[in-house]
PDB file of N, CA and C in Angstrom:
ATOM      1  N   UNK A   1     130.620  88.880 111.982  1.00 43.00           N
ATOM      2  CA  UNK A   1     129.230  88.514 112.181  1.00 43.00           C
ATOM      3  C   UNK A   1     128.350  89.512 111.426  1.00 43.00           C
ATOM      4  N   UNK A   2     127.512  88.689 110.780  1.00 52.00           N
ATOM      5  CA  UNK A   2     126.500  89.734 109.675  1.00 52.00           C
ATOM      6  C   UNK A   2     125.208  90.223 110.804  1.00 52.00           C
ATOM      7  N   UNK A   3     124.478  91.630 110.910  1.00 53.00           N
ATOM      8  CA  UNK A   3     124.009  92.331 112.047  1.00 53.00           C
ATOM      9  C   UNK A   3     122.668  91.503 111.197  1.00 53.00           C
ATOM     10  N   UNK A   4     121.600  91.736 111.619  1.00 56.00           N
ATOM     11  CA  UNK A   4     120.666  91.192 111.419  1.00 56.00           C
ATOM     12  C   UNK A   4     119.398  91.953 111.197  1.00 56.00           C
ATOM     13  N   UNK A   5     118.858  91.535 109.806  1.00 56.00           N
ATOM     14  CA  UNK A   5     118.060  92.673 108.879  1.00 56.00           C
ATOM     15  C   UNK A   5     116.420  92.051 109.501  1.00 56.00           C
ATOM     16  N   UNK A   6     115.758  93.207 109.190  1.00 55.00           N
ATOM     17  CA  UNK A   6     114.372  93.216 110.267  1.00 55.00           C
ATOM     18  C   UNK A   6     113.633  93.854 109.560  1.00 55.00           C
ATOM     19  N   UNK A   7     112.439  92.788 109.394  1.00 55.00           N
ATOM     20  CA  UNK A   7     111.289  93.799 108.606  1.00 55.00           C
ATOM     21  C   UNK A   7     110.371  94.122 109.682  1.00 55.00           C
ATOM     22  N   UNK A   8     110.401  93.501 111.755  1.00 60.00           N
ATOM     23  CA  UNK A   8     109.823  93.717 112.750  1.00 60.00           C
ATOM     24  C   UNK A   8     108.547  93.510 112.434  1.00 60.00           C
ATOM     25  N   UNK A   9     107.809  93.459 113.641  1.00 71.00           N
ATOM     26  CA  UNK A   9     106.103  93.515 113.966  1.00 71.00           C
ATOM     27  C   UNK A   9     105.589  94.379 113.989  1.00 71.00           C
ATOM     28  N   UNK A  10     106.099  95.674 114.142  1.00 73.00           N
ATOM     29  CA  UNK A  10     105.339  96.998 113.699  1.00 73.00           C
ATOM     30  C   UNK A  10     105.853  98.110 112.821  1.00 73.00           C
ATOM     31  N   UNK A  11     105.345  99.417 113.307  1.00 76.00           N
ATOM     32  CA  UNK A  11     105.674 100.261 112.081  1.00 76.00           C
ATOM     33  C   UNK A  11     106.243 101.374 113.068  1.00 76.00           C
ATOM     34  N   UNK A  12     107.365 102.511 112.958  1.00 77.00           N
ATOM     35  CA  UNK A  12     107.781 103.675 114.042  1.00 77.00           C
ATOM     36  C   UNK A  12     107.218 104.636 112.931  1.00 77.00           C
ATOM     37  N   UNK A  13     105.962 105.652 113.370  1.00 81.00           N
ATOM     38  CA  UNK A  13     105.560 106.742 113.169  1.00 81.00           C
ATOM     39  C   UNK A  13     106.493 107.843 113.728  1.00 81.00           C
ATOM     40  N   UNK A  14     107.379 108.709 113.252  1.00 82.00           N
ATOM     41  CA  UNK A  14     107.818 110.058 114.582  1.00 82.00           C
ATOM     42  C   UNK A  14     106.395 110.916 115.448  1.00 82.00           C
ATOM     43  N   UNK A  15     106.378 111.118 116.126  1.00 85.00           N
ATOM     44  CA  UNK A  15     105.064 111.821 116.769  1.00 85.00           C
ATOM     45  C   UNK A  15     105.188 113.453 116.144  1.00 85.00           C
ATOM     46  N   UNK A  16     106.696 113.704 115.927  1.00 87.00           N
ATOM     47  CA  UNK A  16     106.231 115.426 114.892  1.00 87.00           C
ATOM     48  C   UNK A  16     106.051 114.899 113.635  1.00 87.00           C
ATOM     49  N   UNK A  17     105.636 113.655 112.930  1.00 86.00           N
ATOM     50  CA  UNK A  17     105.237 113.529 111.364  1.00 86.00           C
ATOM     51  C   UNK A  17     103.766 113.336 111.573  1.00 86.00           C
ATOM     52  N   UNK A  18     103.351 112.572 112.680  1.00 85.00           N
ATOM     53  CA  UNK A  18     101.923 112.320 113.352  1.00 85.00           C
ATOM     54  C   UNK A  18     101.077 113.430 113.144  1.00 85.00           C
ATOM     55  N   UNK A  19     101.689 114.835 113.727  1.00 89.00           N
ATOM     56  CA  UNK A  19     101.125 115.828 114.625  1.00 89.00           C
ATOM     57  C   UNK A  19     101.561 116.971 113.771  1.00 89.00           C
ATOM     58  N   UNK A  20     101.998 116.580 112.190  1.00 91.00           N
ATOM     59  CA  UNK A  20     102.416 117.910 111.498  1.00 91.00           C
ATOM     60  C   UNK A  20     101.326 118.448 110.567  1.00 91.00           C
ATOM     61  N   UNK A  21     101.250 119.177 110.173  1.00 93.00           N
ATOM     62  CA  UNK A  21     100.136 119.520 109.174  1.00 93.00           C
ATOM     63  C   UNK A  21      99.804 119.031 107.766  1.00 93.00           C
ATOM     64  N   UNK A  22     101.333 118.534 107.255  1.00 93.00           N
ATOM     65  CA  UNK A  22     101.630 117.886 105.952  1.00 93.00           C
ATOM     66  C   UNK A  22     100.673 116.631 106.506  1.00 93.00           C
ATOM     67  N   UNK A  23     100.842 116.212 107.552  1.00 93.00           N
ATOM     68  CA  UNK A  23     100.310 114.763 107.622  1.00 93.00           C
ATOM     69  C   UNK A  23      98.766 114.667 107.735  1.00 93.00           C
ATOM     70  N   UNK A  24      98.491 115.681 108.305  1.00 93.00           N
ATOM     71  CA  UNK A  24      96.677 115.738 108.652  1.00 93.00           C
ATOM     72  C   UNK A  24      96.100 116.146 107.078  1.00 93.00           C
ATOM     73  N   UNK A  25      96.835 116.567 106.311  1.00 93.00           N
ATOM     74  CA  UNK A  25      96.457 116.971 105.209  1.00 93.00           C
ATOM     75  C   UNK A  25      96.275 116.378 104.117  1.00 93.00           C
ATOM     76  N   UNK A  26      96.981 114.766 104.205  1.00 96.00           N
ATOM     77  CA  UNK A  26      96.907 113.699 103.297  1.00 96.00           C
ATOM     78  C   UNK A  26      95.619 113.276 103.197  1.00 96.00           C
ATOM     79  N   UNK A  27      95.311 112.289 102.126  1.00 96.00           N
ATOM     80  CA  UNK A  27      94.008 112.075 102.207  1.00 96.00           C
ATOM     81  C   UNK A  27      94.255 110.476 102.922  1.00 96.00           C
ATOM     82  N   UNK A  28      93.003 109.924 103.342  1.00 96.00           N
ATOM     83  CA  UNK A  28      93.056 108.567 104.197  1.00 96.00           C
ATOM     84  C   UNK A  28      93.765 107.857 103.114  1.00 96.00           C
ATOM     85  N   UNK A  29      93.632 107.394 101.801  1.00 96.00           N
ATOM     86  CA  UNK A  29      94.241 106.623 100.976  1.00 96.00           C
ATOM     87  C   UNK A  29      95.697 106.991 101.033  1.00 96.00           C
ATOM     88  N   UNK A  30      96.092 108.560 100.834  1.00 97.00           N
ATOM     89  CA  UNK A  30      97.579 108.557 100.731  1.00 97.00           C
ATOM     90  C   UNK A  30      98.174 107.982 101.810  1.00 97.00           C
ATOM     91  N   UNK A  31      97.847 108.320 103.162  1.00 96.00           N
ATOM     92  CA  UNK A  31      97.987 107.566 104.557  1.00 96.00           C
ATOM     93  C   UNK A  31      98.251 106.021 104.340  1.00 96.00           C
ATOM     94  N   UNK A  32      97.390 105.454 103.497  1.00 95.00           N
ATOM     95  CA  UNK A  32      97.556 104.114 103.765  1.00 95.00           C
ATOM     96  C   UNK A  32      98.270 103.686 102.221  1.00 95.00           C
ATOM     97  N   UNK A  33      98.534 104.292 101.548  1.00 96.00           N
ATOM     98  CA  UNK A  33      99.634 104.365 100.836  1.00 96.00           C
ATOM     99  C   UNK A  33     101.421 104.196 101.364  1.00 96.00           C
ATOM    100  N   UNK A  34     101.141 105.342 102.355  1.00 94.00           N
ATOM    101  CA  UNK A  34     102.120 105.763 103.408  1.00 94.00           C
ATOM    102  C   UNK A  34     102.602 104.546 104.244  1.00 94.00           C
ATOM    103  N   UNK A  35     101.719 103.825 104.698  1.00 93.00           N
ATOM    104  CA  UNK A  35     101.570 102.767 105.681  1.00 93.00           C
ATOM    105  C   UNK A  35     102.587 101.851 104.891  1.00 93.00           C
ATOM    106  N   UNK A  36     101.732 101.679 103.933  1.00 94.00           N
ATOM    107  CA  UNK A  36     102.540 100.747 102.812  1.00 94.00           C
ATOM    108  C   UNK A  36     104.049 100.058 102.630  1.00 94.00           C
ATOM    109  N   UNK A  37     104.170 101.609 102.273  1.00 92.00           N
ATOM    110  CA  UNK A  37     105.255 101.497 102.142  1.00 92.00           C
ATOM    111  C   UNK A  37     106.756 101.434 103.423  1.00 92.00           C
ATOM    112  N   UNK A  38     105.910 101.961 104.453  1.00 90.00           N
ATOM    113  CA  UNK A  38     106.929 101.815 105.678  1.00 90.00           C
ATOM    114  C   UNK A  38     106.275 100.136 106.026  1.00 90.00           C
ATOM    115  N   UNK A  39     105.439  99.832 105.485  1.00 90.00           N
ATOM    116  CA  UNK A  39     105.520  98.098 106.034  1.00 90.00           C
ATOM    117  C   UNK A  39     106.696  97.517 104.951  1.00 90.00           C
ATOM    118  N   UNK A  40     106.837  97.996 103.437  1.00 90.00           N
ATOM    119  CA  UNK A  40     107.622  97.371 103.058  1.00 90.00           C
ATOM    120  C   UNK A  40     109.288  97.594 103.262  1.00 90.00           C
ATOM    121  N   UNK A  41     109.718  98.375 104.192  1.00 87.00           N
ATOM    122  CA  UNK A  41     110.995  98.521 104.868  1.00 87.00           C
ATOM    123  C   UNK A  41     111.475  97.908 105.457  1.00 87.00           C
ATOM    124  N   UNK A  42     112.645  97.591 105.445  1.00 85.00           N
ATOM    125  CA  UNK A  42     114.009  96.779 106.292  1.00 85.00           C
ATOM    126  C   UNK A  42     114.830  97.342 107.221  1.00 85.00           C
ATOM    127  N   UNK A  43     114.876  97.105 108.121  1.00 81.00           N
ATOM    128  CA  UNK A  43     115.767  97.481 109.132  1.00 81.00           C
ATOM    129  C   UNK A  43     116.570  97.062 109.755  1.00 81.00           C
ATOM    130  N   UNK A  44     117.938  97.791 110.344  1.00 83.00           N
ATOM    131  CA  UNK A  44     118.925  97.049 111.270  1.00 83.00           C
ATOM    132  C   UNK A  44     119.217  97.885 111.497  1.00 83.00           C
ATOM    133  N   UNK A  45     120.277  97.192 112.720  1.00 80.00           N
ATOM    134  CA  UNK A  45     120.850  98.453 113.909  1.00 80.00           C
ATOM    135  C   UNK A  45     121.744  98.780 113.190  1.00 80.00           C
ATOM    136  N   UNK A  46     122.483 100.042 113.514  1.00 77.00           N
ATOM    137  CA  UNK A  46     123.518 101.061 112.934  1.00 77.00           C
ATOM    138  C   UNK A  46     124.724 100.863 114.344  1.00 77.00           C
ATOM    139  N   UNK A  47     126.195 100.217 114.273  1.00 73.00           N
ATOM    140  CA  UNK A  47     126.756 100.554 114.998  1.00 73.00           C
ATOM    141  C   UNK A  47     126.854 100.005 116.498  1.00 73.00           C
ATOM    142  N   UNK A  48     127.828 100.549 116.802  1.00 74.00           N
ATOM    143  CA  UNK A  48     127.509 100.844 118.487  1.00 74.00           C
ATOM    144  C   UNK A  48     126.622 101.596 119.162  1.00 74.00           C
ATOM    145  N   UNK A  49     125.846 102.613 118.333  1.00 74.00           N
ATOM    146  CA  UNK A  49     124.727 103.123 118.941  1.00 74.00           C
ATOM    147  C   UNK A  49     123.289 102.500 118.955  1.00 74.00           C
ATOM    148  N   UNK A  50     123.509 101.691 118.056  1.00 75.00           N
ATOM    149  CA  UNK A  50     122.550 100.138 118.091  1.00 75.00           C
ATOM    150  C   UNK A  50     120.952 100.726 117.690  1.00 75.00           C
ATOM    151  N   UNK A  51     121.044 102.470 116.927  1.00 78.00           N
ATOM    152  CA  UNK A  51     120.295 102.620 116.318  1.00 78.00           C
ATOM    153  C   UNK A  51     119.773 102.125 114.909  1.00 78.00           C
ATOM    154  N   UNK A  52     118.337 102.017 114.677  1.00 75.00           N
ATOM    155  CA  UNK A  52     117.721 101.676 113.792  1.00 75.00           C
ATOM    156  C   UNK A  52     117.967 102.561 112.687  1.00 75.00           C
ATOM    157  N   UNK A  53     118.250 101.857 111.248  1.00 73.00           N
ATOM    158  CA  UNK A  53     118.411 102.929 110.047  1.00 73.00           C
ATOM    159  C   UNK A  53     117.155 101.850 108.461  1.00 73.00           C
ATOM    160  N   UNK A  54     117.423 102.151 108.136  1.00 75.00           N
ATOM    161  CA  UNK A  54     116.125 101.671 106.747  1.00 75.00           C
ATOM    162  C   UNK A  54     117.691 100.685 105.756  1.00 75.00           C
ATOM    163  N   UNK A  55     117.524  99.543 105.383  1.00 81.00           N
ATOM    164  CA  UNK A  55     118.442  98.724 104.289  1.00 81.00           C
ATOM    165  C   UNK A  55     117.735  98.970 103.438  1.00 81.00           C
ATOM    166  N   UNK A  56     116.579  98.834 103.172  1.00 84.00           N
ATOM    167  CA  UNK A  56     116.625  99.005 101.535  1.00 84.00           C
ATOM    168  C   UNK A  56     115.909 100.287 100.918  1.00 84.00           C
ATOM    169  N   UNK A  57     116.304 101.518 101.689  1.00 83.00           N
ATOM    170  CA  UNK A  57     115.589 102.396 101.630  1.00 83.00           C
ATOM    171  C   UNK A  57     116.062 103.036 100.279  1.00 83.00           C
ATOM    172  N   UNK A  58     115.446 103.470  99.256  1.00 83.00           N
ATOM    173  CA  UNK A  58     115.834 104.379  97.775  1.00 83.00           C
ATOM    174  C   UNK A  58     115.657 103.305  96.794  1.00 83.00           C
ATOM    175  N   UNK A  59     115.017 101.587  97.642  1.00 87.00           N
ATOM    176  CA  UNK A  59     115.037 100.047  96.962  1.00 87.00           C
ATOM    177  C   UNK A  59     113.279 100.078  97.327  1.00 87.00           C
ATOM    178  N   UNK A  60     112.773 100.962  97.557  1.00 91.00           N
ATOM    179  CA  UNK A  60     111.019 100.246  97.973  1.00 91.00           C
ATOM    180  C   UNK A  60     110.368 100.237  96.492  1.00 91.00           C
ATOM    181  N   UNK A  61     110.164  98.970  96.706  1.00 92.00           N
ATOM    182  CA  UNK A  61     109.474  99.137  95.221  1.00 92.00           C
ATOM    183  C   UNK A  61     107.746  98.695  95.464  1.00 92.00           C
ATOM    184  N   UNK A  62     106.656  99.785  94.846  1.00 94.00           N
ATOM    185  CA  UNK A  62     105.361  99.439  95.554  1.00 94.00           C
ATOM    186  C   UNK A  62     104.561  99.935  93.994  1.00 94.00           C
ATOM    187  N   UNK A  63     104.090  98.786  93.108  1.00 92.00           N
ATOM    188  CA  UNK A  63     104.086  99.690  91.881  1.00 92.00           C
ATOM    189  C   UNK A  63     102.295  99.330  91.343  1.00 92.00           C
ATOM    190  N   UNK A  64     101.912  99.859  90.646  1.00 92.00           N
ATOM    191  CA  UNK A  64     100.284 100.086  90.559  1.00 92.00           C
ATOM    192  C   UNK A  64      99.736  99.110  90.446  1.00 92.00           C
ATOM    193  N   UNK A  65     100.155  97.975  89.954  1.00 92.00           N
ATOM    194  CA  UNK A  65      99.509  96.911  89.587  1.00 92.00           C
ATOM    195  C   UNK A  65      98.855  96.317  91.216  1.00 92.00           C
ATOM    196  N   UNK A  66     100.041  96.808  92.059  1.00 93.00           N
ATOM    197  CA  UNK A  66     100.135  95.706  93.475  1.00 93.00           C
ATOM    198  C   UNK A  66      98.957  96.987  94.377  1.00 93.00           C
ATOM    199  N   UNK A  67      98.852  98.183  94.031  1.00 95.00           N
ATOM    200  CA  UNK A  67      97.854  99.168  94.325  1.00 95.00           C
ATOM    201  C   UNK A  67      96.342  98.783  93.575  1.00 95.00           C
ATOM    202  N   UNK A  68      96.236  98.057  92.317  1.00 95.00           N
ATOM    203  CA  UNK A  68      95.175  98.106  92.094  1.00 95.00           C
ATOM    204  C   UNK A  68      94.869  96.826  92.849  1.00 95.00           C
ATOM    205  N   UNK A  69      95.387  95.405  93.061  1.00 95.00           N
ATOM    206  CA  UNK A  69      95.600  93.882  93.465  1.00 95.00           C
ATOM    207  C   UNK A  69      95.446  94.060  95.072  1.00 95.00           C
ATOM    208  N   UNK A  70      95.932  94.507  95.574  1.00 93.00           N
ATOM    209  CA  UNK A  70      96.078  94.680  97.445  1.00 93.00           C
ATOM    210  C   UNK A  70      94.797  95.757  97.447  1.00 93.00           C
ATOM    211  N   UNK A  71      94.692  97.090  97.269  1.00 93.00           N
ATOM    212  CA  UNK A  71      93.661  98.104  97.506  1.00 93.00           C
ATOM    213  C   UNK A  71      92.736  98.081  97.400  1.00 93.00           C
ATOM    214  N   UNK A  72      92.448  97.638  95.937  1.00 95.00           N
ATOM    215  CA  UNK A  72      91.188  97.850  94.875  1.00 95.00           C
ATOM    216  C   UNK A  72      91.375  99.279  94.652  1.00 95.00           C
ATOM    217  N   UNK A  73      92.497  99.455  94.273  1.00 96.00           N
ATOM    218  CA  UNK A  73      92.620 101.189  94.501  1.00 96.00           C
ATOM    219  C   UNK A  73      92.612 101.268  92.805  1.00 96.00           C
ATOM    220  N   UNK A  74      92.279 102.724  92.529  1.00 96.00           N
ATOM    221  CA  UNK A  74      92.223 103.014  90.881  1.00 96.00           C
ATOM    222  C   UNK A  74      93.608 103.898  90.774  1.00 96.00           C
ATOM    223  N   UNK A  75      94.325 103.150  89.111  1.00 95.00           N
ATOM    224  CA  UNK A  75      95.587 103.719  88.865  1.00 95.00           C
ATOM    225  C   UNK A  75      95.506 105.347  89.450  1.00 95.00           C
ATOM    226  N   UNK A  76      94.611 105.919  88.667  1.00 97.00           N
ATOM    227  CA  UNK A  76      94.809 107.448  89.295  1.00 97.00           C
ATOM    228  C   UNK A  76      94.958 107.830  90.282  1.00 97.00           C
ATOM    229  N   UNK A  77      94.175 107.282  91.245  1.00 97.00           N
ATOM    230  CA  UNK A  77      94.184 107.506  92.969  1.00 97.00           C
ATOM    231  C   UNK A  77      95.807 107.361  93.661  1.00 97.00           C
ATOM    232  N   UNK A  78      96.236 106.190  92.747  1.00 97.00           N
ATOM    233  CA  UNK A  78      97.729 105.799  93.501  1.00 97.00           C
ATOM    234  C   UNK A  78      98.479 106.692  93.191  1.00 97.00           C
ATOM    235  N   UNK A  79      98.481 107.243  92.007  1.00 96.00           N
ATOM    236  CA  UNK A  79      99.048 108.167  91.225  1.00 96.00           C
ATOM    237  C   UNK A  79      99.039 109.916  91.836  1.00 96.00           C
ATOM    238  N   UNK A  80      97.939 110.033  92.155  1.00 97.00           N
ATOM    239  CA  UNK A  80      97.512 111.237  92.913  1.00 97.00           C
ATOM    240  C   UNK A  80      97.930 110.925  94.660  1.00 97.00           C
ATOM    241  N   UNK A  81      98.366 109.910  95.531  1.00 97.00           N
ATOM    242  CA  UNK A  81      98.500 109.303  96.394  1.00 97.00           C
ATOM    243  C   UNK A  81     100.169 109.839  96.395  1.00 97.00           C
ATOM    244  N   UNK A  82     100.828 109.055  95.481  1.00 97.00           N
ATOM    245  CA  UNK A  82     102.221 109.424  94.891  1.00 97.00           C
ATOM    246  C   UNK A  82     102.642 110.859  94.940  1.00 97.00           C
ATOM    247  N   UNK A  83     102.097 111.696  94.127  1.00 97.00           N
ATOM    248  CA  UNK A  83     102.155 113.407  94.246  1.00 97.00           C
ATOM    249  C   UNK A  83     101.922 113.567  95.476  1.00 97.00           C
ATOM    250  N   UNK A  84     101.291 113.177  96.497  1.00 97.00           N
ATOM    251  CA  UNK A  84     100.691 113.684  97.558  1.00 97.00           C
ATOM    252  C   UNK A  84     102.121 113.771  98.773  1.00 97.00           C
ATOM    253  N   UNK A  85     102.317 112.498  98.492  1.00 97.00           N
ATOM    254  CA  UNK A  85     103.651 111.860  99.612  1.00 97.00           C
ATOM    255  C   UNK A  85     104.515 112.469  98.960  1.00 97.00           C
ATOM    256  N   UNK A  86     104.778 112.679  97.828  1.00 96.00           N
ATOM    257  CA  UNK A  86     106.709 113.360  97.536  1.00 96.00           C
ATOM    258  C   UNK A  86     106.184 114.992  97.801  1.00 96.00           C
ATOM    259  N   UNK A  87     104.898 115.408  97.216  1.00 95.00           N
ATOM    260  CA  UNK A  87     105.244 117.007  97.583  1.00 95.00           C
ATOM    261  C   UNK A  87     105.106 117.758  99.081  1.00 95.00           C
ATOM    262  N   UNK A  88     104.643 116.615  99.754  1.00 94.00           N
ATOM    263  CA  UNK A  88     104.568 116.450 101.483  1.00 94.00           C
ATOM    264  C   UNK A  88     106.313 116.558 101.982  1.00 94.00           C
ATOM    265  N   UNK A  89     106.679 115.711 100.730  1.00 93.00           N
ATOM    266  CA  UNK A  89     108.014 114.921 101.792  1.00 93.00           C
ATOM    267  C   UNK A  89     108.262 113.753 102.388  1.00 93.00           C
ATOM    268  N   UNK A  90     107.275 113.134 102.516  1.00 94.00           N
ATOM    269  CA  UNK A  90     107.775 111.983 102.938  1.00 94.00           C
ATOM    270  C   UNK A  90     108.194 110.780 102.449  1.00 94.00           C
ATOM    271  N   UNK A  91     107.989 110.759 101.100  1.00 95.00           N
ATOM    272  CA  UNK A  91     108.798 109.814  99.973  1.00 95.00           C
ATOM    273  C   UNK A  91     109.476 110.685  99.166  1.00 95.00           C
ATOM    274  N   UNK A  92     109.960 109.776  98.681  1.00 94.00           N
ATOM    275  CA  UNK A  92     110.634 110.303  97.044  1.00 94.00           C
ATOM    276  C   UNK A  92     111.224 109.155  96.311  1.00 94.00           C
ATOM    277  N   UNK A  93     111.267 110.104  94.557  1.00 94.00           N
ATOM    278  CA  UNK A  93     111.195 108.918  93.929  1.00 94.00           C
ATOM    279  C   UNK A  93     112.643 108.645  93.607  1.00 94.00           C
ATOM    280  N   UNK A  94     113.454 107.456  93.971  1.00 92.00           N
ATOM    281  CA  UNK A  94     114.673 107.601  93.181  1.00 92.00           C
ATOM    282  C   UNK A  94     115.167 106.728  91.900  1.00 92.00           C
ATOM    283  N   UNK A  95     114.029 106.099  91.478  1.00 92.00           N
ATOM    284  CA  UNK A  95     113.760 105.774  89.778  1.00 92.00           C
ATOM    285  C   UNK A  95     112.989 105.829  89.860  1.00 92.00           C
ATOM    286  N   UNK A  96     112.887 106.615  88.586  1.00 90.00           N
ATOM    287  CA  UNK A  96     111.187 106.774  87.786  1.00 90.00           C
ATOM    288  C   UNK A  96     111.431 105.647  86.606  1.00 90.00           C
ATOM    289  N   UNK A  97     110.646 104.422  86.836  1.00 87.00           N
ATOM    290  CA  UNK A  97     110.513 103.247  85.866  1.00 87.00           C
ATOM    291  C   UNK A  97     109.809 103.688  84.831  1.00 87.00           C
ATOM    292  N   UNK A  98     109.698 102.473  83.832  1.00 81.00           N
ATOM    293  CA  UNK A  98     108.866 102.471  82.846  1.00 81.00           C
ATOM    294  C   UNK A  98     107.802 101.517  82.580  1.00 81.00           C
ATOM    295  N   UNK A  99     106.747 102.189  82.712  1.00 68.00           N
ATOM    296  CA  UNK A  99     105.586 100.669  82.869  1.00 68.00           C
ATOM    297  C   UNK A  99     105.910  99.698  81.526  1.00 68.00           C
ATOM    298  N   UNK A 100     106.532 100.645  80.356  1.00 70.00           N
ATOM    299  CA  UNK A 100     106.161  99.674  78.865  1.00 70.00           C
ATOM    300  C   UNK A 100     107.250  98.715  78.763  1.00 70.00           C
ATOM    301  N   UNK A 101     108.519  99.411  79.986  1.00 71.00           N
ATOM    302  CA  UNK A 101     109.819  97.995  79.751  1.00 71.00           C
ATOM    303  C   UNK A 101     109.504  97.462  80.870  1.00 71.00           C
ATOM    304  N   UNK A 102     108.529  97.569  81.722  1.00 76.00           N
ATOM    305  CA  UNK A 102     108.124  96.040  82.803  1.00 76.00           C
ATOM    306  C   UNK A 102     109.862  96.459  83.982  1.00 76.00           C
ATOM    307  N   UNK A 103     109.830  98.191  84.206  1.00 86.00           N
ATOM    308  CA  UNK A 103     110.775  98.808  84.779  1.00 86.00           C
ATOM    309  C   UNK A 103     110.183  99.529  86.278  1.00 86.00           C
ATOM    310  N   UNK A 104     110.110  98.790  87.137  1.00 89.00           N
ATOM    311  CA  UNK A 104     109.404  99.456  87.978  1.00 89.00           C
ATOM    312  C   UNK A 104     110.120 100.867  88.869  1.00 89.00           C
ATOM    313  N   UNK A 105     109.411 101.629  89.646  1.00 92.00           N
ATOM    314  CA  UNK A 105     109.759 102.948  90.168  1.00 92.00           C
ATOM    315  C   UNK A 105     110.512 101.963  91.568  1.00 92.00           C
ATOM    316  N   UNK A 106     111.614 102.808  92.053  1.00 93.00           N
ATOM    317  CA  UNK A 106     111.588 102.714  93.233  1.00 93.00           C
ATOM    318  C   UNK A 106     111.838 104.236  93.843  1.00 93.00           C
ATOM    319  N   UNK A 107     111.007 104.011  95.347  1.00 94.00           N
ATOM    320  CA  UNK A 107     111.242 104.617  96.392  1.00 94.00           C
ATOM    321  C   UNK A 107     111.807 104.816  97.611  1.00 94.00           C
ATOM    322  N   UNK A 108     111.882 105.930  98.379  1.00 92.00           N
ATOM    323  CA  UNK A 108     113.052 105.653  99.450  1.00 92.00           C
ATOM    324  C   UNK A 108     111.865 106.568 100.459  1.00 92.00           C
ATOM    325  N   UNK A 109     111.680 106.357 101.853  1.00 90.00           N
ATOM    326  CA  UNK A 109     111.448 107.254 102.896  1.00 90.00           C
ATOM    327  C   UNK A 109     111.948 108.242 103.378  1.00 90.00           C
ATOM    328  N   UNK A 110     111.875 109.320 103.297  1.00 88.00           N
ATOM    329  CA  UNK A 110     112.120 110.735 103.413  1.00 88.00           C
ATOM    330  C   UNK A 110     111.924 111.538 104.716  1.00 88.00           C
ATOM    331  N   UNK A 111     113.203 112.112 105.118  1.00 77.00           N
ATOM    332  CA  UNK A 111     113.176 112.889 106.286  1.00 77.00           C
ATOM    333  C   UNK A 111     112.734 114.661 106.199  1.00 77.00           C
ATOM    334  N   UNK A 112     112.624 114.971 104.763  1.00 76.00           N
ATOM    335  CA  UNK A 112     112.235 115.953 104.184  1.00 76.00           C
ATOM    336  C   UNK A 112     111.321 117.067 104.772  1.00 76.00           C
TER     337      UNK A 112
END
């Protein structure tokens, strides 16, 4: 039996990523950058411990065009948004695409 993949009705914040300083320190855009991308996550249970783990996590793909189209956000901002979350920790990048081969970045959520 195949376990069953979940993009769910909400989002799990940890309350020490809530309440850490990296996090109060983002700007509101990187935050909802942040948001973003944990809305675009998949989930299923792990096991017999029937804990939650991320499927397509190091697969998030969230790339400027869909930042300028969804936000009204300006390339730079996303860009500066981007630096903000990997030198925090809480993303990272595990391809760096190429905008000119139509190669997009993906990302993964970070326990960092």
């Amino acid at each position: 039996m195949k376990a069953k993949v979940s993009t769910g009705k909400g989002m799990f914040i940890p309350r020490r990523m809530h309440r850490s300083p990296a996090f109060r320190e983002l700007t509101k855009t990187a935050v909802t950058v942040y948001l973003e991308f944990k809305f675009r996550c998949q989930y299923q249970k792990a096991g017999a411990s029937n804990k939650w783990h991320h499927v397509n996590n190091g697969e998030l793909i969230f790339t400027y065009d869909d930042a300028v189209k969804r936000f009204a956000m300006a390339r730079s901002t996303f860009r500066n948004c981007i630096d903000q979350l990997v030198n925090v920790g809480f993303i990272d990048i595990d391809h760096a695409g190429s905008g000119m081969m139509k190669d997009c970045s993906k990302y993964s959520i970070s326990d960092r």
